[in-house]
mmCIF file of C-alpha atoms in Angstrom:
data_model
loop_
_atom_site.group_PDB
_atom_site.id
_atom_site.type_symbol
_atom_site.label_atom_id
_atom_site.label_comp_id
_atom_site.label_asym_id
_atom_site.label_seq_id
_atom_site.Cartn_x
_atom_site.Cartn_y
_atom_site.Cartn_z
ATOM 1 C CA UNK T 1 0.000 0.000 0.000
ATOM 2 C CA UNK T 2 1.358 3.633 -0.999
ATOM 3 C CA UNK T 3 1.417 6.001 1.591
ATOM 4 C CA UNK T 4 2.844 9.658 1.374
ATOM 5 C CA UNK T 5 3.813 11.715 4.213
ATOM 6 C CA UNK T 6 4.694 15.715 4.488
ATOM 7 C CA UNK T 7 6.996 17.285 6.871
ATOM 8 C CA UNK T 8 7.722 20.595 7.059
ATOM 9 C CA UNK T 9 7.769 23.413 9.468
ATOM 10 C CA UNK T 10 4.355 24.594 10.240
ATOM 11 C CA UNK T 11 4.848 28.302 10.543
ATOM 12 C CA UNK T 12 6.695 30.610 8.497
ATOM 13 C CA UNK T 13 7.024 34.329 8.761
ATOM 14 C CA UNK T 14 6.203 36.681 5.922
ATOM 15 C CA UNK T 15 8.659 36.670 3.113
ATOM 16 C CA UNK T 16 9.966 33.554 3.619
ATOM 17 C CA UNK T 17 10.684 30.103 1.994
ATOM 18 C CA UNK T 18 8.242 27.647 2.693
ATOM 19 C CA UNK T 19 9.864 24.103 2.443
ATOM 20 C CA UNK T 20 8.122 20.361 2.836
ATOM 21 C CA UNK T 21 8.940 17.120 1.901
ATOM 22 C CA UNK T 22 6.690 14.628 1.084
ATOM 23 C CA UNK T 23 8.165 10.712 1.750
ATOM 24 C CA UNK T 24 6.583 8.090 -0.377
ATOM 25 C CA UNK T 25 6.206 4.605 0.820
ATOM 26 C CA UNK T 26 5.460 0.929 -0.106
ATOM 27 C CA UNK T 27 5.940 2.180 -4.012
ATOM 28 C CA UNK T 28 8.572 3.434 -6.418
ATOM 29 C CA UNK T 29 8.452 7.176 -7.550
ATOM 30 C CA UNK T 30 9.283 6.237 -10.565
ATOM 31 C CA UNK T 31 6.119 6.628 -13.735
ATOM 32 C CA UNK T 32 4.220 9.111 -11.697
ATOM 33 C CA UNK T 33 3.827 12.857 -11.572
ATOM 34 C CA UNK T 34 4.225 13.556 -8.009
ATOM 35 C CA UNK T 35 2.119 16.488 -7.155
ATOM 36 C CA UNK T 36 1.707 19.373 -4.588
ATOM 37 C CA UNK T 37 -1.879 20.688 -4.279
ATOM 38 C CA UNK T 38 -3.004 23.104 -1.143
ATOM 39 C CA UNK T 39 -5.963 23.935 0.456
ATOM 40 C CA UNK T 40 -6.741 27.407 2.419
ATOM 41 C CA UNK T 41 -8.358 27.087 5.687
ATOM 42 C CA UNK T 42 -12.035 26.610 5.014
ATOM 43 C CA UNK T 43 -11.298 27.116 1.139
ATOM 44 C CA UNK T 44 -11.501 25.085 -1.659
ATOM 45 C CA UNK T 45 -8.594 23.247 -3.751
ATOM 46 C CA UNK T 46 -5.600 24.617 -5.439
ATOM 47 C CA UNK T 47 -2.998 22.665 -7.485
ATOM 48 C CA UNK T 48 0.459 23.873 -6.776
ATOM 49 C CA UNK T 49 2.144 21.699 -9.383
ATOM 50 C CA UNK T 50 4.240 18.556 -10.285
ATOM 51 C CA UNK T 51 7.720 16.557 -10.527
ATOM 52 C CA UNK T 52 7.766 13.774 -12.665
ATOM 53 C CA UNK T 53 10.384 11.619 -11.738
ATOM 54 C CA UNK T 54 12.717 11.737 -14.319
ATOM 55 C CA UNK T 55 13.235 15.812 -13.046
ATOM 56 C CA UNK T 56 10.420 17.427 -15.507
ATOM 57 C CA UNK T 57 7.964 19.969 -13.429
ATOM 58 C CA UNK T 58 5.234 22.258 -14.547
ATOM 59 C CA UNK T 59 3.695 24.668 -12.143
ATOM 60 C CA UNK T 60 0.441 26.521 -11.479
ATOM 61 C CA UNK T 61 1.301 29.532 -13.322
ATOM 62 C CA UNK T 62 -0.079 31.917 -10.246
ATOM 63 C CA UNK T 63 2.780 30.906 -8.498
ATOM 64 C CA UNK T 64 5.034 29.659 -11.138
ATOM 65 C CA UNK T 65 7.535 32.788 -10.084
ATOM 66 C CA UNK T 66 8.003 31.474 -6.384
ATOM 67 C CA UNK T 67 7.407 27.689 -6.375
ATOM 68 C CA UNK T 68 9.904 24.955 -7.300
ATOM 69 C CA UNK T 69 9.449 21.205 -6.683
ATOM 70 C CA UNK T 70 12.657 19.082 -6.926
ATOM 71 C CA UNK T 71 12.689 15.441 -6.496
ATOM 72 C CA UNK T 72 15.040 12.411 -4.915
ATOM 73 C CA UNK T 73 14.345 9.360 -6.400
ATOM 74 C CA UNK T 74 17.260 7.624 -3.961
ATOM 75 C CA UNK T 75 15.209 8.519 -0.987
ATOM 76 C CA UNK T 76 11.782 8.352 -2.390
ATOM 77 C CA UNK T 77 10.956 12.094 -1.429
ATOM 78 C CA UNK T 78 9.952 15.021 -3.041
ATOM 79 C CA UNK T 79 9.723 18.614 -1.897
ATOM 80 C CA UNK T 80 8.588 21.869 -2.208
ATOM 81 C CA UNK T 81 9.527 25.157 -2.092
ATOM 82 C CA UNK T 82 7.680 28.536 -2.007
ATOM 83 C CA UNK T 83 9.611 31.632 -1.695
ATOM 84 C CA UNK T 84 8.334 35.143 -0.330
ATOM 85 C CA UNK T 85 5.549 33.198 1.219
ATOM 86 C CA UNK T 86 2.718 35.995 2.689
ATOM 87 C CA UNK T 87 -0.738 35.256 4.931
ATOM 88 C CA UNK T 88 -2.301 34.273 1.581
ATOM 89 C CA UNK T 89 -0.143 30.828 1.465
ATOM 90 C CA UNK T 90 -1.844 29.870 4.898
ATOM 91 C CA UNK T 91 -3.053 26.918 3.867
ATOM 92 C CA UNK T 92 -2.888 22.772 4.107
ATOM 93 C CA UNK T 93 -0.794 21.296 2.099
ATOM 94 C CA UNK T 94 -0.843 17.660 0.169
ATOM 95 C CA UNK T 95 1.537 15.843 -1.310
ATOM 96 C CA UNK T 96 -0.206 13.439 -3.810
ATOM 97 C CA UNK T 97 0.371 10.778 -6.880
ATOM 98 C CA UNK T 98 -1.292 10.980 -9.894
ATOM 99 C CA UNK T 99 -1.099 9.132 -12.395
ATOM 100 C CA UNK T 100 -1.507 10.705 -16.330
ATOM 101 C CA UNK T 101 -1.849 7.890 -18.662
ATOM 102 C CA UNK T 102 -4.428 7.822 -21.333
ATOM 103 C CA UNK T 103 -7.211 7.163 -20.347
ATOM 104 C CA UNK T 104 -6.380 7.365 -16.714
ATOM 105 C CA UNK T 105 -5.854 10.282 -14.847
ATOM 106 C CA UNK T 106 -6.349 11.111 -11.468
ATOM 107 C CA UNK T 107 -4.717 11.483 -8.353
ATOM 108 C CA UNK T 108 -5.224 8.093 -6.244
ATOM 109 C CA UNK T 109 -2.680 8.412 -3.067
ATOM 110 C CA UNK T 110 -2.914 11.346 -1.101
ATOM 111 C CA UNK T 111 -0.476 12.258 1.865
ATOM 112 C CA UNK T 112 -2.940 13.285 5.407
ATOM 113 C CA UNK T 113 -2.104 17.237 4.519
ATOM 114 C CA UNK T 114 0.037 19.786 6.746
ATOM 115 C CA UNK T 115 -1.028 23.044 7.977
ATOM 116 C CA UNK T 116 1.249 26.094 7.323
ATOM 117 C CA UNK T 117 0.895 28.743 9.016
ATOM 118 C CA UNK T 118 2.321 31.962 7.597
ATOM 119 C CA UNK T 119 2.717 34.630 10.769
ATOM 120 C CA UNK T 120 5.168 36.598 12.641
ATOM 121 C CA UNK X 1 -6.844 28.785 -16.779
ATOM 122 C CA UNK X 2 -9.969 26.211 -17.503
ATOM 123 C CA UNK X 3 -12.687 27.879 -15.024
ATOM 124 C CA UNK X 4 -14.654 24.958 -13.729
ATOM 125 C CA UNK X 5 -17.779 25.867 -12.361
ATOM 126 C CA UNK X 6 -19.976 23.632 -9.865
ATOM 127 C CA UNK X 7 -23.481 24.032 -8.571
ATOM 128 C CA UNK X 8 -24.949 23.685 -6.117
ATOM 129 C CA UNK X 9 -22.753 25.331 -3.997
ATOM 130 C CA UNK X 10 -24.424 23.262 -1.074
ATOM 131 C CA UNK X 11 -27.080 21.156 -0.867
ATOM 132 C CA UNK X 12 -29.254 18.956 2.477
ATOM 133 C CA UNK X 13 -30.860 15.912 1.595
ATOM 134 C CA UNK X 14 -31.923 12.926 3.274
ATOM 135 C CA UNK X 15 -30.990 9.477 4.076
ATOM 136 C CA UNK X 16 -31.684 7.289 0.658
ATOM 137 C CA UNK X 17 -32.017 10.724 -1.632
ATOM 138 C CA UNK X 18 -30.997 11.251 -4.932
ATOM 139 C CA UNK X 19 -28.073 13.925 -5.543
ATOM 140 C CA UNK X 20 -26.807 15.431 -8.348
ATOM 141 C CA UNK X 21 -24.127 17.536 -8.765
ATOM 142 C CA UNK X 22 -23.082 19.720 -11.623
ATOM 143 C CA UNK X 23 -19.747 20.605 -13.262
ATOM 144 C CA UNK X 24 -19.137 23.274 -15.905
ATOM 145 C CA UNK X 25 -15.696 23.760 -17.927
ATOM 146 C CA UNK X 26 -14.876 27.299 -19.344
ATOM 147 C CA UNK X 27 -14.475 25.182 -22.078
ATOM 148 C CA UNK X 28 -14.565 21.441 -23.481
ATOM 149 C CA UNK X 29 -12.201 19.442 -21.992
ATOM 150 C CA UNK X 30 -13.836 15.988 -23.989
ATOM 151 C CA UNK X 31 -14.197 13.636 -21.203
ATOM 152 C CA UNK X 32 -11.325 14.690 -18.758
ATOM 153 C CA UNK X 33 -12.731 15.139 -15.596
ATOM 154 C CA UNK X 34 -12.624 13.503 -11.829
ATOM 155 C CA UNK X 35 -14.545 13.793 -8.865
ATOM 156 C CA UNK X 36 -13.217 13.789 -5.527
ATOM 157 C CA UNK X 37 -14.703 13.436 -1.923
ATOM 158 C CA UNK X 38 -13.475 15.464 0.934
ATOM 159 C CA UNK X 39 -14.716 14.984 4.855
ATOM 160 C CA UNK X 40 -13.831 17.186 7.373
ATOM 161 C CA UNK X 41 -9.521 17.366 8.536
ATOM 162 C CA UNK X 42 -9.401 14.544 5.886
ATOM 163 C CA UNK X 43 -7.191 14.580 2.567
ATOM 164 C CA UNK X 44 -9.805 14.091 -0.638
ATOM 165 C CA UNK X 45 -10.708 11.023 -1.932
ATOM 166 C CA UNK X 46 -10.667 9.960 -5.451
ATOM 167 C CA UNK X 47 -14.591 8.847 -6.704
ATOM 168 C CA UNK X 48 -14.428 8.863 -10.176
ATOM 169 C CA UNK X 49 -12.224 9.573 -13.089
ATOM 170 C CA UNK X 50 -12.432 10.254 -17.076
ATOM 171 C CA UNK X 51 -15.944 11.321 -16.408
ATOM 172 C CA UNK X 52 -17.509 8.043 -15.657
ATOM 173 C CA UNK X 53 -15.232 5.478 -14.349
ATOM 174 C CA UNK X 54 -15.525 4.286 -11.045
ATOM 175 C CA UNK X 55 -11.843 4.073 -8.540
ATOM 176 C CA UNK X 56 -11.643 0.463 -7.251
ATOM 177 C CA UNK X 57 -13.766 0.019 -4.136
ATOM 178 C CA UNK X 58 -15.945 2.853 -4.644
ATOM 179 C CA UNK X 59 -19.527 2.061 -3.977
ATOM 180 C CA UNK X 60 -21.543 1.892 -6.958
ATOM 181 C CA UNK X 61 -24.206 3.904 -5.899
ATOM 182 C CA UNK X 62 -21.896 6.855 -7.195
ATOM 183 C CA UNK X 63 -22.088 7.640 -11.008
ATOM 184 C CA UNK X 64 -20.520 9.887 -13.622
ATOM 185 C CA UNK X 65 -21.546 11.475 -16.687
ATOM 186 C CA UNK X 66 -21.030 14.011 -19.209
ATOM 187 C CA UNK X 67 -18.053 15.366 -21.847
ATOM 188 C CA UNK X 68 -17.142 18.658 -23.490
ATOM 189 C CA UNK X 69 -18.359 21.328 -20.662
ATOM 190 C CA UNK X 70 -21.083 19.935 -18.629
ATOM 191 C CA UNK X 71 -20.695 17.084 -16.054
ATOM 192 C CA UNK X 72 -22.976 15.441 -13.359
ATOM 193 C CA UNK X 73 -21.646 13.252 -9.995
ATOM 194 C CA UNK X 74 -24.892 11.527 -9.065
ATOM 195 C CA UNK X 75 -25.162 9.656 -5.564
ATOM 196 C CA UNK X 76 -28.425 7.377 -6.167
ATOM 197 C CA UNK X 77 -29.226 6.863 -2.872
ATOM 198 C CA UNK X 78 -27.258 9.156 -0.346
ATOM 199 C CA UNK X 79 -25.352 7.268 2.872
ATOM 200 C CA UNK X 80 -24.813 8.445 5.897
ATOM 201 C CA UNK X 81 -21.322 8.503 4.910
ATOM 202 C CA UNK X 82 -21.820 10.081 2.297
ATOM 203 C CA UNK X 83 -21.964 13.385 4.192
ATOM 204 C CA UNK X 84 -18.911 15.573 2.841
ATOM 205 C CA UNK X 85 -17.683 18.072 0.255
ATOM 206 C CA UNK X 86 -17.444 17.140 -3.273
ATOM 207 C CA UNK X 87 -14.837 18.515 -5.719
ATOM 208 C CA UNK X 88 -14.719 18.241 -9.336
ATOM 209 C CA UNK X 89 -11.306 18.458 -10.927
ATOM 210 C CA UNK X 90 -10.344 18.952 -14.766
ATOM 211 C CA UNK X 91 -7.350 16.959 -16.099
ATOM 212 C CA UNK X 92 -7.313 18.159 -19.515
ATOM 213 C CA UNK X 93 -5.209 20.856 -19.502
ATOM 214 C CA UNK X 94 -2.551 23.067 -17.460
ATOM 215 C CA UNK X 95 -2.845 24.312 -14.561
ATOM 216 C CA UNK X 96 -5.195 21.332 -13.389
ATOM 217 C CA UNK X 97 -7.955 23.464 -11.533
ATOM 218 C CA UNK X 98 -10.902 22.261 -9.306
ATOM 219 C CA UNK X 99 -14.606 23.176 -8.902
ATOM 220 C CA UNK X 100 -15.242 25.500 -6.217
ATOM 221 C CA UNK X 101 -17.025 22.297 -4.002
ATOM 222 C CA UNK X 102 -20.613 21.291 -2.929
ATOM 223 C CA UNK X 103 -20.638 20.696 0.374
ATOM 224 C CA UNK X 104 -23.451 17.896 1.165
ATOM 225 C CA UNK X 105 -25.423 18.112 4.474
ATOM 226 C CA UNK X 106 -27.902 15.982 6.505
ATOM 227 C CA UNK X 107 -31.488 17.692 6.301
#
């Protein structure tokens, strides 16, 4: 059974780099776009962006300017990293699989999310 | 962006109701389009994908139809389970964007 777990500091001041890591076990991360996808407190659902494992990303152009998403196939981990972070990136965050292959696409293993918290 | 718009917003129904909810793309996006389940502190739940294919160990009682703009999630007769948000998400183009939700409530 996959399973996907963030870590990550849950508060960050203003103008920061937000940084988490999402650890995927009981599967490779290898043929899947590993995705970051957030959620503001009592909001609906945004997607952040993906890795693919062989290094290619492609990011929610809202935030394409401040996000990157690297992977580490060795460890099985992925991360992500959003610079100048304000109140507005308050959110939860989820670290998910999908899978893209005609005619299948969805996301079907989703990490339990992580609140960030971005405050002085 | 694809702009995908969902209605009802939120809905209360009954134990062994019908419910449909509605999806509309900004534009077509053939027959690329999930549903998703959220409950409270929970991460969301995959229900369907491609429009009408159900995930393995879904119950059946949840359906999908639709292509081009205009979707529909239909719970045939609602659980009390069943009690959550539901999110529509396009997959046919970048940046993969969601429906705004319906959350479903006990009447």
């Amino acid at each position: 059974q996959v399973q996907l777990q963030e870590s990550g500091r849950g508060l960050v001041e203003p103008s920061e780099t937000l940084s988490l890591t999402c650890t995927v076990s009981g599967g490779s991360i290898s043929d899947y776009y590993w995705t970051w996808i957030r959620q503001p407190p009592g909001k609906g659902l945004e997607w952040i962006g993906y890795i693919y494992y062989n290094g290619n990303t492609n990011y929610n152009p809202s935030l394409k300017s401040r996000v990157t998403i690297s992977v580490d196939t060795s460890n099985n981990q992925f991360s992500l990293k959003l610079s100048s972070v304000t109140a507005a990136d308050t959110a939860v965050y989820y670290c998910t699989r999908r899978v893209a292959i005609r005619p299948r696409y969805y996301f079907d293993y989703w990490g339990q999310g992580t609140l960030v918290t971005v405050s002085s | 962006a694809i702009q995908m718009t969902q209605s009802p917003s939120s809905l209360s129904a009954s134990v062994g109701d019908r419910v449909t909810i509605t999806c509309r793309a900004s534009q077509g996006i053939k027959n690329d389009l999930g549903w998703y389940q959220q409950k409270p502190g929970k991460a969301p739940k995959l229900l369907i994908y491609t429009t009408s294919n159900l995930q393995s160990g879904v119950p059946s009682r949840f359906s999908g139809s639709g292509s081009g703009t205009d979707f529909t999630l239909t719970i045939s007769s609602l659980q009390p389970e069943d009690f959550a948000t539901y999110y529509c998400l396009q997959d046919y183009g970048y940046p993969l964007t969601f429906g705004g939700g319906t959350k479903v409530e006990i009447k």
